[in-house]
Short mmCIF file of C-alpha atoms and ligand atoms in Angstrom, two decimals:
data_model
loop_
_atom_site.label_atom_id
_atom_site.label_comp_id
_atom_site.label_asym_id
_atom_site.label_seq_id
_atom_site.Cartn_x
_atom_site.Cartn_y
_atom_site.Cartn_z
CA MET A 18 62.10 83.71 50.72
CA LEU A 19 63.36 85.34 47.52
CA ILE A 20 61.61 88.59 46.68
CA SER A 21 61.99 90.25 43.28
CA CYS A 22 61.30 93.91 42.56
CA ASP A 23 62.41 96.75 40.30
CA VAL A 24 63.82 98.99 43.04
CA ALA A 25 64.94 98.03 46.57
CA ILE A 26 65.36 101.00 48.90
CA ILE A 27 67.44 100.50 52.04
CA GLY A 28 66.18 102.83 54.79
CA ALA A 29 62.77 104.42 55.36
CA GLY A 30 64.00 107.85 56.50
CA THR A 31 63.42 111.12 54.66
CA ALA A 32 65.61 110.11 51.70
CA GLY A 33 64.28 106.54 51.49
CA LEU A 34 60.64 107.61 51.60
CA ALA A 35 61.24 110.25 48.92
CA ALA A 36 62.97 107.56 46.84
CA TYR A 37 60.01 105.20 47.27
CA GLU A 38 57.55 107.88 46.16
CA ALA A 39 59.63 108.86 43.12
CA ALA A 40 60.28 105.26 42.08
CA THR A 41 56.61 104.25 42.29
CA GLU A 42 55.55 107.47 40.52
CA ALA A 43 57.90 106.47 37.70
CA GLY A 44 56.05 103.15 37.48
CA ALA A 45 58.52 100.90 39.31
CA ASP A 46 57.64 98.10 41.69
CA ALA A 47 59.58 99.34 44.74
CA ILE A 48 60.22 97.83 48.18
CA VAL A 49 61.49 99.64 51.29
CA LEU A 50 63.74 97.78 53.74
CA GLU A 51 63.88 99.32 57.22
CA ALA A 52 65.92 98.16 60.22
CA GLY A 53 64.43 100.46 62.87
CA PRO A 54 61.02 101.58 64.08
CA GLY A 55 60.64 104.18 61.28
CA GLY A 56 59.45 107.73 61.82
CA THR A 57 62.64 109.33 60.39
CA THR A 58 65.61 110.77 62.25
CA CYS A 59 64.39 114.30 61.52
CA ALA A 60 61.09 113.82 63.36
CA ALA A 61 62.22 111.40 66.08
CA SER A 62 65.69 112.53 67.16
CA GLY A 63 66.84 115.32 64.85
CA CYS A 64 65.42 118.56 63.47
CA MET A 65 62.08 118.55 65.28
CA PRO A 66 62.86 117.68 68.93
CA SER A 67 65.93 119.94 68.81
CA LYS A 68 63.87 122.86 67.54
CA LEU A 69 61.19 122.15 70.15
CA LEU A 70 63.80 122.37 72.91
CA ILE A 71 65.21 125.54 71.36
CA ALA A 72 61.70 127.06 71.29
CA ALA A 73 61.41 126.52 75.07
CA ALA A 74 64.86 128.06 75.54
CA GLU A 75 63.85 131.07 73.43
CA ALA A 76 60.80 131.57 75.64
CA THR A 77 63.02 131.76 78.74
CA GLU A 78 65.35 134.14 76.98
CA SER A 79 62.58 136.51 75.98
CA VAL A 80 61.60 136.73 79.67
CA ARG A 81 65.20 137.45 80.64
CA ARG A 82 65.42 140.16 77.98
CA LEU A 83 62.38 142.02 79.28
CA GLU A 84 64.67 144.46 81.06
CA THR A 85 65.99 145.70 77.72
CA PHE A 86 62.56 147.20 77.14
CA GLY A 87 62.10 148.63 80.63
CA LEU A 88 59.89 145.72 81.68
CA ALA A 89 60.15 143.43 84.69
CA LEU A 90 58.36 140.35 85.98
CA GLU A 91 57.30 140.27 89.62
CA GLY A 92 58.77 137.07 91.05
CA ARG A 93 61.19 134.80 89.24
CA LEU A 94 60.97 132.59 86.21
CA ARG A 95 60.59 128.94 87.26
CA ILE A 96 61.76 126.33 84.77
CA ASP A 97 59.96 123.01 85.19
CA GLY A 98 62.43 120.64 83.52
CA PRO A 99 60.19 117.54 83.32
CA ALA A 100 57.35 119.70 81.90
CA VAL A 101 59.64 121.29 79.29
CA LEU A 102 60.87 117.88 78.18
CA ALA A 103 57.39 116.37 78.25
CA ARG A 104 56.04 119.11 75.96
CA MET A 105 58.99 118.58 73.61
CA ARG A 106 58.28 114.82 73.46
CA ARG A 107 54.53 115.30 73.08
CA GLU A 108 55.00 117.55 70.05
CA ARG A 109 57.83 115.38 68.74
CA ASP A 110 55.59 112.32 68.94
CA ARG A 111 52.93 114.16 66.92
CA PHE A 112 55.51 114.77 64.18
CA VAL A 113 56.56 111.11 64.27
CA ALA A 114 52.90 110.02 64.14
CA GLY A 115 52.43 112.31 61.14
CA VAL A 116 55.31 110.58 59.34
CA MET A 117 53.89 107.16 60.27
CA ARG A 118 50.47 108.16 58.94
CA SER A 119 51.96 109.36 55.67
CA THR A 120 53.86 106.08 55.25
CA SER A 121 50.93 103.87 56.16
CA GLY A 122 49.91 104.07 52.49
CA ILE A 123 52.88 101.86 51.57
CA PRO A 124 51.38 98.36 51.13
CA ASN A 125 52.58 95.77 53.65
CA ASP A 126 54.14 93.61 50.97
CA LYS A 127 56.21 96.61 49.82
CA ARG A 128 57.97 97.03 53.15
CA LEU A 129 60.29 94.61 54.82
CA ARG A 130 61.54 94.91 58.43
CA GLY A 131 65.16 94.09 59.04
CA HIS A 132 68.76 95.07 58.54
CA ALA A 133 69.76 94.86 54.87
CA ARG A 134 73.19 93.99 53.55
CA PHE A 135 74.59 93.46 50.08
CA LEU A 136 75.16 89.96 48.70
CA ARG A 137 75.85 91.31 45.23
CA GLU A 138 75.34 94.64 43.44
CA THR A 139 71.57 94.17 43.19
CA ARG A 140 70.96 91.32 45.63
CA LEU A 141 70.36 91.94 49.31
CA ALA A 142 69.92 89.81 52.43
CA VAL A 143 67.31 90.97 54.94
CA THR A 144 66.78 88.80 58.04
CA GLY A 145 66.31 85.41 56.41
CA ASN A 146 64.96 86.79 53.12
CA GLU A 147 66.73 87.71 49.93
CA VAL A 148 65.71 90.62 47.73
CA THR A 149 66.76 90.86 44.13
CA ALA A 150 66.18 94.14 42.31
CA ARG A 151 66.98 95.81 39.00
CA ALA A 152 68.35 98.78 41.00
CA VAL A 153 69.08 99.58 44.66
CA VAL A 154 68.92 102.88 46.60
CA ILE A 155 71.09 103.22 49.71
CA ALA A 156 69.32 105.65 52.08
CA THR A 157 70.64 104.45 55.41
CA GLY A 158 71.25 107.86 57.02
CA SER A 159 73.96 108.60 59.59
CA ARG A 160 74.54 108.18 63.30
CA ALA A 161 76.42 110.03 66.03
CA ALA A 162 80.14 109.29 66.17
CA VAL A 163 81.35 108.64 69.71
CA PRO A 164 85.10 109.35 69.95
CA LYS A 165 87.15 106.90 71.99
CA PRO A 166 87.66 108.96 75.17
CA PHE A 167 83.89 108.99 75.78
CA ARG A 168 83.00 105.36 75.10
CA ALA A 169 83.50 104.22 78.70
CA LEU A 170 81.06 106.77 80.10
CA GLY A 171 78.13 104.37 79.74
CA ASP A 172 74.80 105.93 80.69
CA LEU A 173 76.41 109.33 81.38
CA LEU A 174 76.93 109.66 77.65
CA LEU A 175 74.20 111.21 75.52
CA THR A 176 73.80 111.45 71.77
CA ASN A 177 70.87 112.72 69.70
CA GLU A 178 69.33 109.26 70.16
CA SER A 179 69.13 109.59 73.96
CA VAL A 180 69.22 113.29 74.83
CA PHE A 181 65.56 113.86 73.97
CA GLU A 182 64.52 111.00 76.26
CA LEU A 183 65.91 112.60 79.45
CA PRO A 184 63.26 112.76 82.20
CA ASP A 185 64.64 116.04 83.56
CA LEU A 186 67.13 118.74 82.59
CA PRO A 187 70.63 117.82 83.81
CA ARG A 188 72.26 120.18 86.33
CA SER A 189 75.39 120.28 84.19
CA LEU A 190 76.26 119.15 80.68
CA ALA A 191 79.49 118.96 78.71
CA VAL A 192 78.82 119.22 74.99
CA VAL A 193 81.51 117.69 72.81
CA GLY A 194 81.41 119.26 69.35
CA ALA A 195 80.89 122.93 68.43
CA GLY A 196 79.19 122.12 65.12
CA PRO A 197 75.58 123.07 64.37
CA LEU A 198 73.99 120.25 66.40
CA GLY A 199 76.23 120.63 69.45
CA LEU A 200 75.95 124.39 69.57
CA GLU A 201 72.17 124.47 69.15
CA LEU A 202 71.61 122.02 72.00
CA ALA A 203 74.32 123.55 74.22
CA GLN A 204 72.68 126.96 74.03
CA ALA A 205 69.19 125.55 74.53
CA PHE A 206 70.16 123.57 77.65
CA GLY A 207 72.15 126.56 78.94
CA ARG A 208 69.13 128.84 78.62
CA LEU A 209 66.96 126.28 80.35
CA GLY A 210 69.22 126.45 83.41
CA THR A 211 71.75 123.65 82.83
CA LYS A 212 75.38 124.60 83.42
CA VAL A 213 76.93 123.95 80.02
CA ALA A 214 80.43 123.97 78.54
CA VAL A 215 81.35 123.21 74.91
CA PHE A 216 84.50 121.42 73.77
CA ASP A 217 85.94 121.00 70.31
CA GLN A 218 89.31 119.90 68.93
CA GLY A 219 89.15 122.51 66.17
CA ASP A 220 88.44 126.20 66.29
CA ALA A 221 85.57 126.20 63.79
CA ILE A 222 82.13 126.96 65.10
CA ALA A 223 78.67 125.99 63.82
CA GLY A 224 80.20 124.76 60.56
CA LEU A 225 80.97 128.37 59.50
CA ARG A 226 83.76 128.50 56.91
CA ASP A 227 83.70 132.31 56.58
CA PRO A 228 86.39 133.46 59.04
CA VAL A 229 84.84 136.88 59.74
CA ALA A 230 81.36 135.46 60.35
CA ALA A 231 82.89 132.67 62.46
CA ARG A 232 84.71 135.24 64.61
CA SER A 233 81.46 137.13 65.12
CA ALA A 234 79.60 133.92 66.12
CA ARG A 235 82.43 132.91 68.47
CA GLU A 236 82.40 136.29 70.19
CA ILE A 237 78.64 136.52 70.63
CA ILE A 238 77.93 132.92 71.60
CA GLY A 239 81.13 132.77 73.65
CA ARG A 240 79.72 135.51 75.92
CA GLU A 241 76.97 133.12 76.93
CA LEU A 242 78.64 129.70 76.80
CA PRO A 243 82.18 128.65 77.73
CA LEU A 244 83.62 127.55 74.36
CA HIS A 245 86.74 125.43 74.87
CA LEU A 246 87.86 125.36 71.25
CA GLY A 247 91.15 123.80 70.17
CA THR A 248 91.17 121.38 73.10
CA GLU A 249 91.76 117.65 73.53
CA VAL A 250 89.46 116.13 76.13
CA GLU A 251 89.85 113.10 78.39
CA ALA A 252 86.82 111.73 80.22
CA ARG A 253 86.25 109.26 83.05
CA ARG A 254 83.40 108.22 85.30
CA VAL A 255 83.67 109.54 88.85
CA GLU A 256 81.33 109.91 91.81
CA GLY A 257 78.58 112.29 90.71
CA GLY A 258 79.17 112.21 86.97
CA ALA A 259 81.84 112.40 84.30
CA GLU A 260 85.11 114.14 84.92
CA LEU A 261 86.46 115.91 81.88
CA SER A 262 90.01 117.21 81.73
CA TRP A 263 91.08 119.23 78.76
CA SER A 264 94.27 120.71 77.38
CA GLY A 265 95.36 122.68 74.35
CA ALA A 266 94.15 126.23 73.74
CA SER A 267 92.78 126.15 77.29
CA GLU A 268 93.29 123.77 80.20
CA GLY A 269 91.07 122.61 83.01
CA GLY A 270 89.02 119.91 84.63
CA GLU A 271 85.41 119.68 85.75
CA VAL A 272 82.77 117.12 86.67
CA PHE A 273 79.56 117.16 84.60
CA GLU A 274 76.35 115.29 85.27
CA ARG A 275 76.07 114.22 81.63
CA VAL A 276 78.14 114.45 78.42
CA LEU A 277 76.45 115.09 75.08
CA VAL A 278 78.55 113.98 72.13
CA ALA A 279 77.83 115.83 68.90
CA ALA A 280 81.16 115.23 67.21
CA GLY A 281 80.08 114.40 63.67
CA ARG A 282 77.71 111.96 62.01
CA PRO A 283 79.36 109.30 59.82
CA PRO A 284 77.07 107.53 57.35
CA ASN A 285 75.45 104.21 58.32
CA LEU A 286 77.35 102.11 55.81
CA ASP A 287 79.39 99.70 57.92
CA GLY A 288 76.65 97.10 58.34
CA LEU A 289 75.86 96.98 54.62
CA ALA A 290 78.69 94.65 53.54
CA LEU A 291 79.50 97.14 50.77
CA ARG A 292 82.46 94.98 49.71
CA ASN A 293 79.93 92.60 48.14
CA SER A 294 78.39 95.42 46.09
CA GLY A 295 81.51 96.01 44.00
CA LEU A 296 81.06 99.80 44.37
CA ALA A 297 84.08 102.12 44.24
CA LEU A 298 84.52 103.82 47.62
CA ASP A 299 86.27 107.02 48.68
CA GLU A 300 88.92 107.11 51.42
CA ARG A 301 86.18 107.23 54.11
CA GLY A 302 84.45 104.16 52.70
CA THR A 303 81.53 106.07 51.13
CA PRO A 304 80.50 105.04 47.61
CA LEU A 305 81.57 107.49 44.91
CA PHE A 306 78.52 108.98 43.21
CA ASP A 307 77.35 111.67 40.82
CA PRO A 308 75.45 114.32 42.83
CA GLU A 309 73.16 115.15 39.89
CA THR A 310 72.02 111.55 39.28
CA MET A 311 72.92 110.03 42.69
CA ARG A 312 74.23 107.01 40.76
CA CYS A 313 77.27 105.21 42.17
CA GLY A 314 79.71 104.95 39.26
CA GLU A 315 78.30 102.89 36.39
CA SER A 316 76.40 100.58 38.74
CA ALA A 317 72.70 100.02 39.31
CA VAL A 318 73.09 101.39 42.85
CA PHE A 319 72.06 104.89 43.90
CA ILE A 320 72.65 106.71 47.17
CA ALA A 321 70.71 109.48 48.93
CA GLY A 322 70.57 111.53 52.12
CA ASP A 323 73.07 111.45 54.97
CA ALA A 324 74.34 108.07 53.70
CA GLY A 325 76.15 109.94 50.91
CA HIS A 326 77.94 112.20 53.45
CA ASP A 327 77.65 115.17 51.13
CA ARG A 328 74.89 117.60 52.19
CA PRO A 329 73.56 116.29 55.53
CA VAL A 330 70.41 118.42 55.86
CA LEU A 331 66.80 117.50 55.45
CA HIS A 332 65.78 119.25 52.24
CA GLU A 333 68.81 117.76 50.49
CA ALA A 334 67.97 114.26 51.78
CA SER A 335 64.52 114.67 50.32
CA ASP A 336 65.84 115.98 46.96
CA GLU A 337 68.46 113.26 46.75
CA GLY A 338 65.90 110.59 47.56
CA ALA A 339 63.65 111.86 44.77
CA ILE A 340 66.52 111.91 42.25
CA ALA A 341 67.80 108.49 43.30
CA GLY A 342 64.35 106.89 43.34
CA ARG A 343 63.43 108.16 39.89
CA ASN A 344 66.75 107.18 38.37
CA ALA A 345 66.62 103.74 39.99
CA ALA A 346 63.22 103.27 38.36
CA LEU A 347 64.56 104.47 34.99
CA TRP A 348 67.73 102.36 35.21
CA PRO A 349 69.85 101.94 33.01
CA LYS A 350 68.88 105.48 31.96
CA ALA A 351 69.81 108.24 34.41
CA GLU A 352 68.46 111.80 34.33
CA SER A 353 70.68 114.57 35.70
CA ARG A 354 68.96 117.07 37.96
CA PRO A 355 70.86 120.27 38.81
CA ARG A 356 71.08 120.75 42.57
CA ARG A 357 69.83 123.68 44.60
CA VAL A 358 72.26 126.24 45.96
CA PRO A 359 73.81 124.91 49.18
CA PHE A 360 71.93 126.36 52.15
CA ALA A 361 72.05 125.62 55.86
CA VAL A 362 70.66 127.27 58.98
CA VAL A 363 71.84 126.91 62.56
CA TYR A 364 69.20 127.69 65.18
CA THR A 365 71.45 129.36 67.71
CA ASP A 366 70.84 132.88 68.96
CA PRO A 367 71.90 134.76 66.96
CA GLU A 368 70.88 132.45 64.16
CA ILE A 369 73.40 131.49 61.52
CA ALA A 370 72.78 130.98 57.82
CA MET A 371 75.23 129.80 55.19
CA VAL A 372 74.46 130.13 51.50
CA GLY A 373 76.46 128.88 48.51
CA PRO A 374 79.73 126.98 48.45
CA PRO A 375 82.00 127.54 51.49
CA LEU A 376 84.14 130.69 51.15
CA PRO A 377 87.48 128.81 50.97
CA SER A 378 86.26 126.86 47.94
CA LEU A 379 85.57 130.19 46.15
CA ALA A 380 89.10 131.46 46.74
CA GLU A 381 90.18 131.04 43.12
CA ARG A 382 87.41 133.34 41.93
CA LYS A 383 88.59 136.04 44.37
CA PRO A 384 85.05 137.00 45.38
CA VAL A 385 84.18 140.57 46.27
CA ILE A 386 82.51 140.74 49.70
CA GLY A 387 79.96 143.23 50.96
CA ALA A 388 79.39 143.22 54.70
CA VAL A 389 77.20 144.99 57.23
CA ASP A 390 77.17 144.80 60.99
CA PHE A 391 73.78 144.31 62.66
CA ALA A 392 74.87 147.04 65.11
CA ASP A 393 74.04 149.41 62.22
CA SER A 394 70.61 147.91 61.53
CA GLY A 395 67.72 150.10 62.69
CA ARG A 396 65.38 147.11 62.88
CA ALA A 397 67.85 145.02 64.89
CA ARG A 398 68.27 147.88 67.39
CA ILE A 399 64.49 148.23 67.72
CA MET A 400 64.33 144.52 68.52
CA GLY A 401 67.24 144.76 70.96
CA ARG A 402 69.15 142.19 68.90
CA SER A 403 71.84 144.24 67.23
CA ALA A 404 74.69 141.71 67.28
CA GLY A 405 76.14 139.90 64.31
CA ILE A 406 77.26 140.34 60.74
CA LEU A 407 75.94 139.73 57.25
CA ARG A 408 78.37 139.03 54.41
CA VAL A 409 77.52 138.54 50.76
CA TYR A 410 79.93 137.29 48.10
CA ALA A 411 79.90 138.18 44.39
CA ASP A 412 81.92 137.13 41.37
CA PRO A 413 84.22 140.04 40.40
CA GLU A 414 83.94 139.12 36.70
CA ASP A 415 80.20 139.62 36.25
CA GLY A 416 78.85 140.72 39.65
CA ARG A 417 76.82 137.53 40.03
CA LEU A 418 76.03 136.63 43.64
CA LEU A 419 77.80 133.49 44.86
CA GLY A 420 76.58 133.15 48.45
CA GLY A 421 77.20 134.53 51.89
CA ALA A 422 77.19 134.01 55.63
CA ILE A 423 74.86 135.57 58.17
CA VAL A 424 75.19 135.63 61.94
CA GLY A 425 72.30 137.68 63.23
CA PRO A 426 68.64 138.01 64.14
CA GLU A 427 66.27 135.89 62.06
CA ALA A 428 69.09 134.72 59.82
CA GLU A 429 66.87 131.80 58.77
CA HIS A 430 64.69 134.25 56.82
CA LEU A 431 67.47 136.48 55.47
CA GLY A 432 69.28 133.29 54.48
CA HIS A 433 66.30 132.22 52.39
CA LEU A 434 66.23 135.55 50.56
CA LEU A 435 69.93 135.29 49.84
CA ALA A 436 69.59 131.65 48.73
CA PHE A 437 66.74 132.62 46.37
CA VAL A 438 68.69 135.42 44.63
CA VAL A 439 71.85 133.30 44.42
CA GLN A 440 70.00 130.37 42.91
CA ARG A 441 68.24 132.69 40.46
CA GLY A 442 71.69 133.78 39.26
CA LEU A 443 71.08 137.46 40.06
CA THR A 444 73.89 140.00 40.04
CA ALA A 445 74.42 142.34 43.01
CA ASP A 446 72.84 145.16 40.95
CA GLU A 447 69.77 143.08 40.11
CA ALA A 448 69.28 142.01 43.74
CA LEU A 449 69.65 145.64 44.84
CA ALA A 450 66.89 146.70 42.44
CA LEU A 451 64.38 144.51 44.36
CA PRO A 452 62.09 146.22 46.93
CA TYR A 453 63.16 146.57 50.60
CA TYR A 454 60.73 147.86 53.21
CA HIS A 455 61.75 150.12 56.10
CA PRO A 456 62.52 149.40 58.88
CA THR A 457 63.33 145.70 58.34
CA LEU A 458 66.21 143.32 58.79
CA GLU A 459 66.16 142.90 55.02
CA GLU A 460 67.65 146.39 54.81
CA SER A 461 70.88 144.83 56.06
CA LEU A 462 70.94 142.67 52.96
CA ARG A 463 70.41 145.81 50.88
CA GLY A 464 73.27 147.48 52.78
CA ALA A 465 75.64 144.61 51.99
CA LEU A 466 74.54 144.62 48.34
CA ARG A 467 75.13 148.39 48.10
CA LYS A 468 78.65 147.91 49.40
CA LEU A 469 79.18 145.07 46.95
CA CYS A 470 77.95 147.17 44.03
CA GLY A 471 80.18 150.05 45.08
CA GLN A 472 83.21 147.76 45.14
CA LEU A 473 82.31 146.07 41.87
CA ARG A 474 82.06 149.47 40.15
CA THR A 475 85.49 150.57 41.34
CA LEU A 476 87.04 147.19 40.71
CA PRO A 477 88.62 147.97 37.31
CA GLU A 478 90.26 151.12 38.77
CA ALA A 479 91.28 149.24 41.85
CA ARG A 480 92.83 146.52 39.74
CA ALA A 481 94.67 149.11 37.63
CA GLY A 482 96.05 150.54 40.87
CA SER A 483 96.60 146.96 42.11
CA MET A 484 94.56 147.56 45.24
CA GLU A 485 93.57 144.46 47.11
CA PHE A 486 89.94 143.59 47.80
CA GLY A 487 90.14 141.27 50.75
CA PRO A 488 87.26 139.71 52.61
CA GLY A 489 87.28 142.23 55.44
CA SER A 490 85.20 145.01 53.86
C1 FAD B 163 69.96 116.63 66.43
C2 FAD B 163 69.80 116.86 64.94
C3 FAD B 163 69.24 118.05 64.50
C4 FAD B 163 69.07 118.27 63.14
N1 FAD B 163 68.51 119.45 62.73
C5 FAD B 163 68.32 119.68 61.42
C6 FAD B 163 67.69 120.87 60.98
O1 FAD B 163 67.29 121.72 61.78
N2 FAD B 163 67.50 121.04 59.65
C7 FAD B 163 67.93 120.13 58.73
O2 FAD B 163 67.74 120.34 57.53
N3 FAD B 163 68.55 118.98 59.12
C8 FAD B 163 68.74 118.74 60.44
N4 FAD B 163 69.32 117.57 60.84
C9 FAD B 163 69.77 116.62 59.79
C10 FAD B 163 68.61 115.79 59.24
O3 FAD B 163 67.87 115.25 60.31
C11 FAD B 163 69.16 114.68 58.35
O4 FAD B 163 69.91 115.26 57.31
C12 FAD B 163 68.08 113.82 57.74
O5 FAD B 163 67.20 113.35 58.74
C13 FAD B 163 68.70 112.64 56.99
O6 FAD B 163 67.69 111.79 56.46
P1 FAD B 163 68.08 110.36 55.89
O7 FAD B 163 66.88 109.85 55.19
O8 FAD B 163 69.35 110.42 55.16
O9 FAD B 163 68.35 109.47 57.19
P2 FAD B 163 67.35 108.86 58.29
O10 FAD B 163 66.12 109.64 58.47
O11 FAD B 163 68.21 108.62 59.50
O12 FAD B 163 66.93 107.44 57.67
C14 FAD B 163 67.81 106.37 57.55
C15 FAD B 163 67.05 105.08 57.83
O13 FAD B 163 67.82 103.98 57.38
C16 FAD B 163 67.63 102.91 58.30
N5 FAD B 163 68.76 101.98 58.11
C17 FAD B 163 70.08 102.22 58.35
N6 FAD B 163 70.82 101.14 57.99
C18 FAD B 163 69.95 100.21 57.53
C19 FAD B 163 70.10 98.91 56.99
N7 FAD B 163 71.31 98.34 56.83
N8 FAD B 163 68.98 98.24 56.60
C20 FAD B 163 67.74 98.78 56.72
N9 FAD B 163 67.56 100.03 57.21
C21 FAD B 163 68.63 100.74 57.60
C22 FAD B 163 67.58 103.59 59.65
O14 FAD B 163 66.94 102.78 60.60
C23 FAD B 163 66.80 104.86 59.32
O15 FAD B 163 65.41 104.70 59.53
C24 FAD B 163 69.48 117.29 62.19
C25 FAD B 163 70.03 116.08 62.63
C26 FAD B 163 70.18 115.86 63.99
C27 FAD B 163 70.76 114.55 64.46
#
C-alpha cells in the first residue's frame, strides 16, 4: 500500500511523540512509524526504572546512615531482592501505561507498526507498505553498544533492555562503563547488596569534563565502589558466571554472576538505509544537522532525540522533537529555535550536575572559576552529607555566568538554579544579589559566586601583574 502524508515520523519515543504533536499542531497530516512496542525508552528501560531502583538503594542507605545521628535499628536490614525489583517494575509499568494512554489519542490510521527504512529522501518502506511524505523526522533513539569482548557472554550479559527484568538481585555484578548510566546503576545495585565493580577504558567518570569535580566524584564514589578506570577488560563464560580479567591502570581477575554493559549508546541509524536518503553524514554515520532547526542540510529530513547523538537526555529529546516536528510541517520554511543551556544530572550519591558547555570547550575564554567545598557548608554538615564540590564558571570579560559542575548533596536542585541563572544571562554579581536563605545548600552557590565576584574584581590588577587565574580556586 502507498500512503501519502505531510510528515512521516520514524520512532514513537519521546522525540517522535513530541514531533507528532508539534507537526499536527502546525496543521500537518502526520504519521508515526514505530518498530517496537512503544512506551518510550525513558519510561520502559531508561530514566524511570533506573531512578526507581536508585530510590530503593537510597532507602537502604538512609538506614545505614542512622548511626551518624546517634540512631540504631534493633535487628538488621533485610533486602528482599524480588520485592525490590517487583516494586520497581510495578511503578515502571504505571509510567509506561501513562505514556500509552497519552498516545492512544493518535488515530489508528496515523500510526504504522514496523521497521522503517529510506527508499529516497522522502519515501520510506515499512513492512510491505510505502510511505511518501513532504518531510521526514528521524527519531529512532539509541541503543546500548556491546563491545566485542562481551558479545559471547550470552545471557550473562545485561544492558538497560534486560537489567530491569531481572527476577532477583545478582550476587555480583561487573559494570562496564563509568558514565552516568553505568555509575548510577552500579551504586544502586551495590547499595542493595550486590557485590559490584566498575570498569572503564578511560579515566573520566559520570561524563564530568571538569577535572576538579571529576577528581572529587572519583574520590567519593571510589570509597564505596571499586572503580577500575583506565583498564582493558577481557571476558569469558566460566562455571558460575563471567570471568573478567583486566589490565592497564590496575590488573586483576574475578568471576561475576552478571555483566552490565553501559559503554555508550550509539544512535539507531544502521537499519534505516540512510544511503538512500542522500543525507550528508559525519564520520560516525550520523546525519549532519542544524541544532536550532534540526534540519539535515538542505533536505526535507529532520532529526531529533538520541538519534542525533548530540544531547542524549530526555528534555532535549522532547525539545528537539518539537522543533523538528514543527519545521517538518512548515517545510520548506524552517524556524530557528535557540536551545536551552546544556544541563545534565547524574543520580549517584553524591549527585552530580553539569551546566553549560563542558569546561574544555570554554578554554579559549579563560573562564574565572569560583569553588566551594561542601565540607564548608553548614547545611551539608547538618545533613551528614558534607562531601563534594561546587564550581561555577564566569566569563572574565563581562562576569557573565557560563556554567559549572556540582558534585554534592541534592545537586539536581542546585544544578537547576545554576542552569536558570546561566540561561538568563546573569552575571556573577547579579546572581549574588538574589536571596539565599540560611541554612541551605543554596548558600554554597552563594559562596562560589562570592569567590567569583572577588576574583572578577581583582582581575584587571591580576592581569597587570600577570597573575594566573587557573581553575583550582
Ligand atoms: C538507563 C537509562 C537511564 C536514563 N536516565 C535518564 C535520566 O535520568 N534523565 C534523562 O534526561 N535522560 C535519561 N536517559 C536518556 C533518555 O532516556 C533518552 O535521552 C531519551 O529516552 C531518548 O528519547 P528518543 O525519543 O530519542 O528515543 P526512544 O525513546 O528510544 O525512541 C526511539 C523509538 O524509535 C523506534 N525505532 C528505532 N528505529 C526504528 C525504525 N527504523 N523504524 C521505526 N521505529 C524505530 C524505537 O523502537 C523507539 O521506540 C536514560 C537512558 C537510559 C538508557
